[in-house]
CSV table of C-alpha atoms in Angstrom, one decimal:
chain,number,residue,atom,x,y,z
W,1,MET,CA,36.1,-5.4,-107.2
W,2,GLN,CA,35.9,-3.5,-103.5
W,3,ALA,CA,38.2,-4.8,-100.6
W,4,THR,CA,37.1,-6.4,-97.5
W,5,LEU,CA,37.8,-5.6,-94.3
W,6,THR,CA,40.0,-8.6,-93.4
W,7,GLY,CA,42.2,-6.8,-96.9
W,8,SER,CA,40.2,-9.6,-99.3
W,9,ILE,CA,39.6,-8.1,-102.7
W,10,ALA,CA,36.0,-9.3,-103.3
W,11,LEU,CA,35.4,-10.1,-107.1
W,12,ASN,CA,32.3,-9.6,-108.5
W,13,ARG,CA,31.5,-12.1,-111.0
W,14,SER,CA,32.0,-11.1,-114.3
W,15,GLU,CA,35.5,-9.9,-113.0
W,16,ALA,CA,35.7,-13.2,-111.2
W,17,ALA,CA,34.9,-14.7,-115.1
W,18,GLU,CA,37.7,-12.1,-117.3
W,19,LEU,CA,40.1,-13.5,-114.3
W,20,VAL,CA,39.6,-17.2,-114.6
W,21,THR,CA,39.8,-16.8,-118.7
W,22,ARG,CA,42.9,-15.4,-118.7
W,23,ALA,CA,44.2,-17.8,-115.8
W,24,ALA,CA,43.2,-20.3,-118.0
W,25,ALA,CA,44.6,-19.5,-121.0
W,26,GLY,CA,48.2,-19.2,-118.6
W,27,ASP,CA,48.3,-15.9,-117.1
W,28,THR,CA,49.6,-16.4,-113.6
W,29,SER,CA,49.1,-12.5,-112.6
W,30,ALA,CA,45.2,-13.5,-112.9
W,31,PHE,CA,46.3,-15.9,-111.1
W,32,GLU,CA,47.0,-14.4,-108.6
W,33,GLU,CA,44.2,-12.3,-108.4
W,34,LEU,CA,42.2,-15.1,-107.9
W,35,TYR,CA,44.3,-16.2,-105.0
W,36,SER,CA,44.3,-12.8,-103.2
W,37,ALA,CA,40.1,-12.6,-103.3
W,38,ASN,CA,39.8,-15.6,-102.1
W,39,LEU,CA,42.9,-16.9,-99.7
W,40,GLY,CA,41.3,-15.6,-96.8
W,41,ARG,CA,38.4,-18.0,-97.1
W,42,ILE,CA,40.5,-20.6,-98.1
W,43,TYR,CA,42.7,-20.7,-95.1
W,44,ALA,CA,40.2,-20.4,-92.7
W,45,LEU,CA,38.5,-23.4,-94.0
W,46,CYS,CA,41.7,-25.4,-94.1
W,47,LEU,CA,42.6,-23.8,-90.7
W,48,ARG,CA,39.8,-24.9,-88.8
W,49,MET,CA,39.3,-28.6,-90.5
W,50,THR,CA,43.1,-29.0,-89.8
W,51,ALA,CA,43.5,-27.2,-86.7
W,52,ASN,CA,47.1,-26.8,-87.6
W,53,VAL,CA,49.1,-23.7,-89.0
W,54,ALA,CA,51.6,-25.5,-90.8
W,55,GLU,CA,49.1,-28.3,-92.2
W,56,ALA,CA,46.7,-25.4,-93.2
W,57,GLU,CA,49.5,-23.2,-95.6
W,58,GLU,CA,50.5,-26.4,-96.9
W,59,LEU,CA,46.6,-27.7,-98.1
W,60,THR,CA,45.8,-24.1,-98.6
W,61,GLN,CA,49.2,-24.1,-101.3
W,62,GLU,CA,47.8,-27.3,-102.5
W,63,ALA,CA,44.3,-26.2,-103.2
W,64,PHE,CA,45.5,-23.7,-105.6
W,65,ILE,CA,47.5,-25.4,-107.3
W,66,ARG,CA,44.7,-27.5,-107.9
W,67,ALA,CA,42.3,-25.2,-108.7
W,68,TRP,CA,45.4,-23.9,-111.4
W,69,GLN,CA,45.3,-27.5,-112.8
W,70,LYS,CA,42.1,-27.9,-112.9
W,71,LEU,CA,40.7,-24.2,-114.2
W,72,ASP,CA,39.9,-25.7,-117.5
W,73,THR,CA,37.1,-27.5,-115.8
W,74,PHE,CA,35.8,-24.9,-114.3
W,75,ARG,CA,32.3,-23.8,-116.3
W,76,GLY,CA,31.9,-20.2,-114.6
W,77,THR,CA,27.8,-21.7,-114.0
W,78,ALA,CA,29.0,-21.2,-110.2
W,79,ASN,CA,30.6,-18.6,-108.8
W,80,PHE,CA,34.4,-19.2,-108.8
W,81,SER,CA,34.5,-18.8,-105.0
W,82,THR,CA,32.0,-21.4,-104.1
W,83,TRP,CA,34.3,-23.9,-107.0
W,84,MET,CA,37.2,-23.0,-105.1
W,85,HIS,CA,36.1,-23.6,-102.0
W,86,ARG,CA,35.0,-27.0,-102.9
W,87,VAL,CA,38.4,-27.8,-104.1
W,88,ALA,CA,39.9,-26.6,-100.7
W,89,ALA,CA,37.5,-28.9,-99.3
W,90,ASN,CA,38.4,-31.4,-101.4
W,91,VAL,CA,42.2,-31.3,-101.2
W,92,VAL,CA,41.4,-31.1,-97.7
W,93,LEU,CA,39.8,-34.5,-97.1
W,94,SER,CA,41.8,-36.3,-99.3
W,95,ARG,CA,45.2,-35.2,-98.8
W,96,ARG,CA,45.0,-34.6,-94.9
W,97,ARG,CA,44.4,-38.6,-94.2
W,98,LYS,CA,47.8,-39.3,-95.4
W,99,LEU,CA,49.2,-36.9,-93.0
W,100,ALA,CA,47.4,-38.3,-89.8
W,101,ARG,CA,50.1,-40.7,-88.6
W,102,GLU,CA,52.9,-38.2,-88.7
W,103,ARG,CA,50.0,-35.3,-87.4
W,104,GLU,CA,50.0,-37.1,-84.3
W,105,ARG,CA,53.4,-37.4,-83.5
W,106,THR,CA,53.3,-33.3,-83.3
W,107,VAL,CA,49.8,-32.2,-82.2
W,108,HIS,CA,50.7,-31.1,-79.3
W,109,GLN,CA,53.1,-28.4,-80.9
W,110,ASP,CA,50.6,-27.8,-83.7
W,111,ASP,CA,48.2,-27.0,-81.3
W,112,MET,CA,50.0,-24.5,-79.5
W,113,SER,CA,50.8,-22.5,-82.2
W,114,TYR,CA,47.0,-23.0,-83.9
W,115,HIS,CA,45.9,-21.4,-80.5
W,116,ALA,CA,48.7,-19.1,-81.1
W,117,SER,CA,47.2,-18.2,-84.3
W,118,VAL,CA,43.8,-17.5,-83.1
W,119,GLY,CA,45.1,-15.6,-80.4
W,120,ASP,CA,46.8,-12.8,-81.9
W,121,ARG,CA,44.2,-12.3,-84.4
W,122,THR,CA,41.7,-11.5,-82.4
W,123,ASN,CA,42.4,-10.3,-78.9
W,124,ARG,CA,41.0,-13.8,-76.8
W,125,GLY,CA,37.5,-13.2,-77.2
W,126,PRO,CA,34.6,-15.0,-77.5
W,127,THR,CA,35.6,-15.8,-81.0
W,128,VAL,CA,38.6,-17.6,-79.4
W,129,ASP,CA,37.0,-19.9,-77.3
W,130,LEU,CA,34.8,-21.1,-79.7
W,131,ASP,CA,37.3,-21.6,-82.7
W,132,ALA,CA,39.8,-23.2,-80.2
W,133,ALA,CA,37.1,-25.5,-78.5
W,134,ILE,CA,36.4,-26.9,-82.4
W,135,ALA,CA,40.5,-27.4,-82.7
W,136,GLN,CA,40.0,-29.3,-79.7
W,137,LEU,CA,36.7,-31.7,-81.5
W,138,PRO,CA,37.5,-34.8,-82.6
W,139,GLU,CA,39.3,-35.0,-86.3
W,140,ARG,CA,36.0,-35.8,-88.2
W,141,ALA,CA,33.0,-34.4,-86.0
W,142,ARG,CA,35.3,-31.1,-86.9
W,143,GLU,CA,35.4,-31.5,-90.7
W,144,VAL,CA,31.9,-32.1,-90.2
W,145,PHE,CA,31.1,-29.0,-87.8
W,146,VAL,CA,33.1,-26.8,-90.1
W,147,LEU,CA,31.3,-28.1,-93.2
W,148,TYR,CA,28.7,-28.0,-92.1
W,149,ASP,CA,27.3,-25.1,-89.5
W,150,ILE,CA,30.5,-22.7,-90.3
W,151,GLU,CA,30.5,-23.2,-94.4
W,152,GLY,CA,26.8,-23.8,-95.1
W,153,TYR,CA,27.0,-27.6,-97.0
W,154,GLN,CA,24.4,-29.4,-96.9
W,155,HIS,CA,24.7,-33.6,-94.9
W,156,GLN,CA,24.5,-34.8,-98.3
W,157,GLU,CA,27.3,-32.5,-100.0
W,158,ILE,CA,29.6,-33.4,-97.0
W,159,ALA,CA,28.8,-37.2,-97.3
W,160,ASP,CA,29.7,-37.2,-100.6
W,161,LEU,CA,33.1,-35.2,-100.2
W,162,MET,CA,33.9,-37.6,-96.9
W,163,GLY,CA,32.8,-40.4,-98.7
W,164,ILE,CA,30.2,-41.5,-95.9
W,165,ALA,CA,26.6,-41.7,-95.2
W,166,PRO,CA,24.7,-39.0,-94.7
W,167,GLY,CA,23.2,-40.3,-91.4
W,168,THR,CA,26.9,-40.8,-90.3
W,169,CYS,CA,27.4,-37.1,-91.1
W,170,LYS,CA,24.4,-35.9,-88.6
W,171,ALA,CA,26.1,-38.3,-86.3
W,172,GLN,CA,28.8,-37.1,-86.7
W,173,LEU,CA,27.1,-32.7,-86.0
W,174,HIS,CA,25.8,-34.1,-83.5
W,175,ARG,CA,28.8,-35.4,-81.3
W,176,ALA,CA,30.3,-32.2,-82.3
W,177,ARG,CA,27.6,-30.0,-81.2
W,178,SER,CA,27.2,-32.1,-78.0
W,179,LEU,CA,31.3,-31.9,-77.2
W,180,LEU,CA,31.2,-27.8,-78.1
W,181,ARG,CA,28.5,-27.0,-75.9
W,182,GLU,CA,29.8,-29.0,-72.8
W,183,ALA,CA,33.5,-27.4,-73.4
W,184,LEU,CA,32.0,-23.6,-73.6
W,185,ASN,CA,30.3,-24.1,-70.9
W,186,ASN,CA,32.5,-25.8,-68.8
W,187,ASP,CA,34.7,-22.6,-69.9
W,188,ALA,CA,32.2,-20.2,-68.6
V,1,MET,CA,17.7,-40.9,-81.0
V,2,THR,CA,17.9,-41.1,-85.0
V,3,PRO,CA,19.8,-39.6,-87.4
V,4,ASP,CA,17.0,-37.6,-88.7
V,5,ASP,CA,16.1,-36.0,-85.4
V,6,LEU,CA,19.5,-35.2,-85.2
V,7,ASN,CA,19.3,-31.5,-86.9
V,8,ASP,CA,17.6,-29.2,-85.5
V,9,GLU,CA,19.9,-28.7,-82.3
V,10,LEU,CA,21.8,-25.7,-82.5
V,11,SER,CA,20.4,-23.3,-80.2
V,12,PRO,CA,20.3,-19.5,-81.1
V,13,GLU,CA,23.1,-18.8,-78.7
V,14,MET,CA,25.7,-20.8,-80.9
V,15,LYS,CA,24.9,-20.4,-83.8
V,16,LYS,CA,25.6,-16.2,-83.0
V,17,ARG,CA,28.4,-16.9,-82.1
V,18,ILE,CA,29.2,-19.3,-85.2
V,19,ASP,CA,28.0,-16.4,-86.9
V,20,THR,CA,30.7,-14.5,-85.3
V,21,LEU,CA,33.4,-16.1,-86.3
V,22,PRO,CA,35.5,-14.4,-89.4
V,23,ARG,CA,34.7,-15.6,-92.5
V,24,GLU,CA,38.2,-15.2,-93.8
V,25,ILE,CA,41.8,-15.9,-91.9
V,26,GLN,CA,45.0,-14.4,-93.1
V,27,PRO,CA,48.1,-16.9,-93.4
V,28,GLU,CA,50.9,-15.3,-91.3
V,29,ARG,CA,53.2,-16.0,-94.6
V,30,ASP,CA,53.3,-15.6,-97.8
V,31,LEU,CA,51.9,-18.6,-99.3
V,32,TRP,CA,51.8,-16.8,-103.2
V,33,GLN,CA,55.4,-17.6,-103.7
V,34,GLY,CA,55.6,-21.2,-103.2
V,35,ILE,CA,52.1,-21.5,-105.4
V,36,GLU,CA,54.0,-19.1,-108.2
V,37,THR,CA,57.0,-21.5,-108.4
V,38,ALA,CA,54.4,-24.7,-108.5
V,39,ILE,CA,52.7,-23.3,-111.5
V,40,SER,CA,55.5,-21.3,-113.2
V,41,GLU,CA,58.1,-24.0,-113.1
V,42,GLY,CA,56.5,-27.3,-112.3
V,43,LYS,CA,59.4,-28.0,-110.2
V,44,ILE,CA,57.9,-28.8,-107.2
V,45,MET,CA,54.9,-30.7,-107.9
V,46,ARG,CA,54.3,-34.3,-108.2
V,47,PRO,CA,51.3,-36.7,-108.2
V,48,GLU,CA,50.4,-38.0,-105.0
V,49,PHE,CA,51.0,-41.6,-104.4
V,50,THR,CA,47.9,-43.0,-103.9
V,51,ALA,CA,44.3,-42.0,-104.8
V,52,GLU,CA,42.3,-41.3,-102.3
V,53,SER,CA,40.4,-38.6,-104.4
V,54,SER,CA,37.3,-38.5,-105.5
V,55,GLU,CA,38.0,-37.0,-108.2
V,56,SER,CA,39.7,-38.5,-111.7
V,57,GLN,CA,42.2,-35.8,-112.1
V,58,PRO,CA,45.3,-36.7,-110.7
V,59,VAL,CA,46.2,-35.1,-107.8
V,60,THR,CA,49.2,-32.6,-107.7
V,61,THR,CA,51.2,-32.0,-104.0
V,62,VAL,CA,53.9,-29.4,-102.4
V,63,VAL,CA,57.1,-31.6,-102.0
V,64,ASN,CA,57.1,-30.5,-98.4
V,65,TRP,CA,61.1,-29.6,-98.7
V,66,ARG,CA,61.6,-28.8,-95.2
V,67,ARG,CA,60.0,-31.5,-94.6
V,68,VAL,CA,62.7,-33.7,-97.2
V,69,GLY,CA,65.3,-31.7,-95.5
V,70,LEU,CA,64.4,-32.7,-92.4
V,71,VAL,CA,63.8,-36.1,-92.9
V,72,ALA,CA,67.5,-36.4,-94.4
V,73,MET,CA,69.5,-34.5,-91.6
V,74,ALA,CA,68.1,-36.6,-89.3
V,75,ALA,CA,68.9,-39.3,-91.2
V,76,MET,CA,72.7,-38.6,-91.9
V,77,LEU,CA,73.2,-37.3,-88.1
V,78,LEU,CA,72.2,-40.6,-87.3
V,79,VAL,CA,74.5,-41.9,-89.5
V,80,ALA,CA,77.4,-39.6,-88.6
V,81,PHE,CA,76.5,-40.2,-85.2
V,82,SER,CA,76.4,-44.0,-85.6
V,83,SER,CA,79.9,-43.8,-87.3
V,84,GLY,CA,81.6,-41.9,-85.1
V,85,ILE,CA,80.3,-44.5,-82.3
V,86,THR,CA,81.1,-47.4,-84.8
V,87,ALA,CA,85.3,-45.9,-85.3
V,88,TYR,CA,85.1,-45.3,-81.3
V,89,LEU,CA,83.9,-49.1,-80.8
V,90,VAL,CA,86.2,-51.1,-83.3
V,91,ARG,CA,89.8,-49.2,-82.4
V,92,SER,CA,90.6,-52.0,-80.5
V,93,PRO,CA,93.0,-54.2,-82.7
V,94,ALA,CA,90.9,-55.9,-85.9
V,95,VAL,CA,90.9,-59.7,-86.5
V,96,PRO,CA,91.0,-59.9,-90.2
V,97,ALA,CA,87.3,-60.2,-91.8
V,98,THR,CA,86.4,-64.0,-92.7
V,99,GLY,CA,82.7,-62.9,-93.3
V,100,MET,CA,81.5,-65.4,-90.8
V,101,PRO,CA,81.8,-64.1,-87.2
V,102,ALA,CA,85.3,-65.2,-85.4
V,103,PRO,CA,85.2,-68.7,-83.8
V,104,GLY,CA,85.4,-69.1,-80.5
V,105,LEU,CA,82.1,-67.8,-79.3
V,106,THR,CA,80.5,-68.4,-75.9
V,107,GLU,CA,77.1,-70.2,-76.6
V,108,PHE,CA,75.8,-67.3,-75.3
V,109,GLU,CA,76.7,-64.7,-77.9
V,110,THR,CA,76.3,-67.5,-80.3
V,111,VAL,CA,72.6,-67.4,-79.5
V,112,ALA,CA,73.1,-63.0,-79.8
V,113,TRP,CA,74.8,-62.9,-83.3
V,114,GLU,CA,72.3,-65.6,-84.4
V,115,GLY,CA,68.9,-63.2,-83.0
V,116,PHE,CA,71.2,-60.7,-84.4
V,117,LEU,CA,71.2,-62.4,-88.0
V,118,ASP,CA,67.6,-62.4,-87.7
V,119,ALA,CA,67.1,-59.1,-86.7
V,120,GLU,CA,69.0,-58.2,-89.8
V,121,ARG,CA,66.9,-60.4,-91.5
V,122,SER,CA,63.9,-58.8,-91.1
V,123,TYR,CA,65.1,-55.1,-91.4
V,124,GLN,CA,66.4,-56.7,-94.6
V,125,THR,CA,62.9,-57.6,-96.0
V,126,ILE,CA,61.7,-54.2,-95.0
V,127,THR,CA,63.8,-52.4,-96.3
V,128,ASP,CA,63.3,-54.3,-100.3
V,129,ASP,CA,59.4,-53.7,-99.6
V,130,LEU,CA,59.7,-50.4,-99.3
V,131,LEU,CA,62.8,-49.7,-101.5
V,132,ALA,CA,60.4,-51.8,-104.5
V,133,SER,CA,57.3,-49.2,-103.4
V,134,LEU,CA,59.4,-45.9,-104.1
V,135,ASP,CA,61.3,-47.6,-107.0
V,136,ALA,CA,57.6,-48.4,-108.3
V,137,GLN,CA,57.1,-44.7,-107.6
V,138,ARG,CA,60.0,-43.5,-108.8
V,139,ASN,CA,58.3,-41.2,-112.3
V,140,GLN,CA,56.0,-39.5,-110.3
V,141,LEU,CA,59.4,-38.1,-107.3
V,142,ALA,CA,60.6,-35.1,-108.8
V,143,PRO,CA,64.3,-35.9,-109.4
V,144,GLU,CA,65.5,-33.8,-106.6
V,145,THR,CA,63.5,-35.9,-104.5
V,146,ILE,CA,65.5,-39.1,-105.9
V,147,GLU,CA,68.6,-37.6,-105.6
V,148,ILE,CA,68.0,-36.7,-101.9
V,149,VAL,CA,66.8,-40.1,-101.4
V,150,GLU,CA,69.2,-42.1,-103.0
V,151,GLN,CA,72.5,-40.0,-101.8
V,152,ASN,CA,71.1,-41.1,-98.3
V,153,LEU,CA,70.6,-44.6,-98.7
V,154,ARG,CA,74.0,-44.2,-100.1
V,155,LEU,CA,75.3,-42.8,-96.9
V,156,ILE,CA,73.7,-44.9,-94.5
V,157,ASP,CA,74.6,-47.8,-96.6
V,158,GLU,CA,78.6,-47.0,-96.3
V,159,ALA,CA,77.5,-46.7,-92.3
V,160,ILE,CA,76.4,-50.2,-92.5
V,161,THR,CA,78.7,-51.7,-94.4
V,162,GLU,CA,81.4,-50.2,-92.4
V,163,ALA,CA,80.1,-51.7,-89.0
V,164,ARG,CA,78.8,-54.7,-89.9
V,165,ALA,CA,82.4,-55.4,-91.1
V,166,ALA,CA,83.4,-54.2,-87.8
V,167,LEU,CA,80.8,-56.9,-86.2
V,168,GLU,CA,82.0,-59.6,-88.5
V,169,ARG,CA,85.7,-58.8,-87.4
V,170,ASP,CA,84.3,-58.8,-83.2
V,171,PRO,CA,80.7,-60.6,-83.1
V,172,ALA,CA,80.6,-60.6,-79.6
V,173,ASN,CA,80.9,-56.8,-79.3
V,174,GLY,CA,77.1,-56.2,-77.7
V,175,LYS,CA,77.7,-52.2,-78.0
V,176,LEU,CA,78.2,-52.7,-82.1
V,177,VAL,CA,75.3,-55.0,-82.8
V,178,GLY,CA,73.1,-51.9,-81.2
V,179,LYS,CA,74.2,-49.7,-83.2
V,180,LEU,CA,74.1,-51.3,-86.2
V,181,THR,CA,70.6,-52.6,-85.5
V,182,ASP,CA,70.0,-48.7,-84.5
V,183,MET,CA,71.6,-47.8,-88.6
V,184,TYR,CA,68.8,-50.4,-89.8
V,185,ARG,CA,66.3,-49.3,-88.2
V,186,THR,CA,67.5,-45.4,-89.4
V,187,ARG,CA,67.5,-46.8,-93.0
V,188,VAL,CA,63.4,-48.4,-92.1
V,189,ASN,CA,62.6,-44.8,-90.9
V,190,PHE,CA,64.0,-43.1,-94.0
V,191,LEU,CA,63.2,-45.1,-95.8
V,192,GLU,CA,59.0,-44.6,-94.3
V,193,GLY,CA,59.0,-41.3,-93.8
V,194,MET,CA,59.9,-40.7,-97.7
V,195,SER,CA,57.3,-42.5,-99.0
V,196,ARG,CA,55.0,-40.6,-96.6
V,197,LEU,CA,56.1,-37.5,-98.6
């Protein structure tokens, strides 16, 4: 077990497997350790995909609750972090469609809180510019960009998750990259 | 350009910037407490209303109590406000309620009254649909949520009943028509809000 720069605890595979076994048997303290080890990455995924702090927090909670309920389906053939990440991506993509109408009403306020959050954590370096530009992307283009370029998913995986054709996924990625290039060039 | 041509367009500079993005971000507030409550007590979990997920397992979610509270509070405030206005508007000597508009309306007032009845029927249809929808999901809702829905609906319905009776006594009262219409709208908005939770 090793602490990371962001405060998370990195678990090796056998440690994670043991915690999963205990958690699947109902041990919430074991699940809390899995949560602590994965929180930063899951929250980052939710935050970048939604560009909305409150929604990201809620979806992060929902992702871990879903994972808790599905622990018995985790076979251990994959890394727990990878599995957890997939669960979270699924939760975000399936759940946030329903919140779209509600979010439209509060988008300005949410964007401000998102940017404030980004600024606080990175002291307004170049990373902030990119994260802020990602947050401004259209929803679907942003989701594809985050999953493909940041999280390393393949087009077919994203297409399966989002229920779209791989060609559509590629087109959305192209759109996202073009918009980002434009946004970052304008800021330069 | 076909989608296949779109793969290799990430510039080295952009790739470098992406690589510098933090892979982990810590939330500003404690999220574990809500998760622990959900998995320990199972009180704030419920199946979602629609099956958008590709998984066969029922989707679960945390009921956003802050949102429930805000919707409920907004509904109650609107009702309280509307009731206050109603009370003010009906302070004038009351005409005995007959269940029908009082006689002696001008032609314009009669048309306005009929228009109001049309609007009322439309709101009632929408309300019935929403109530039927919520009722169908009743066994998927947490008891606390059902209690909040029913409590607020009672308050709204009481205010509507009071305003409706006042309007029957004073059908030419345009402000009262407006307030009553607001209450119907409040009820529909409240039910829509609860359906989206």
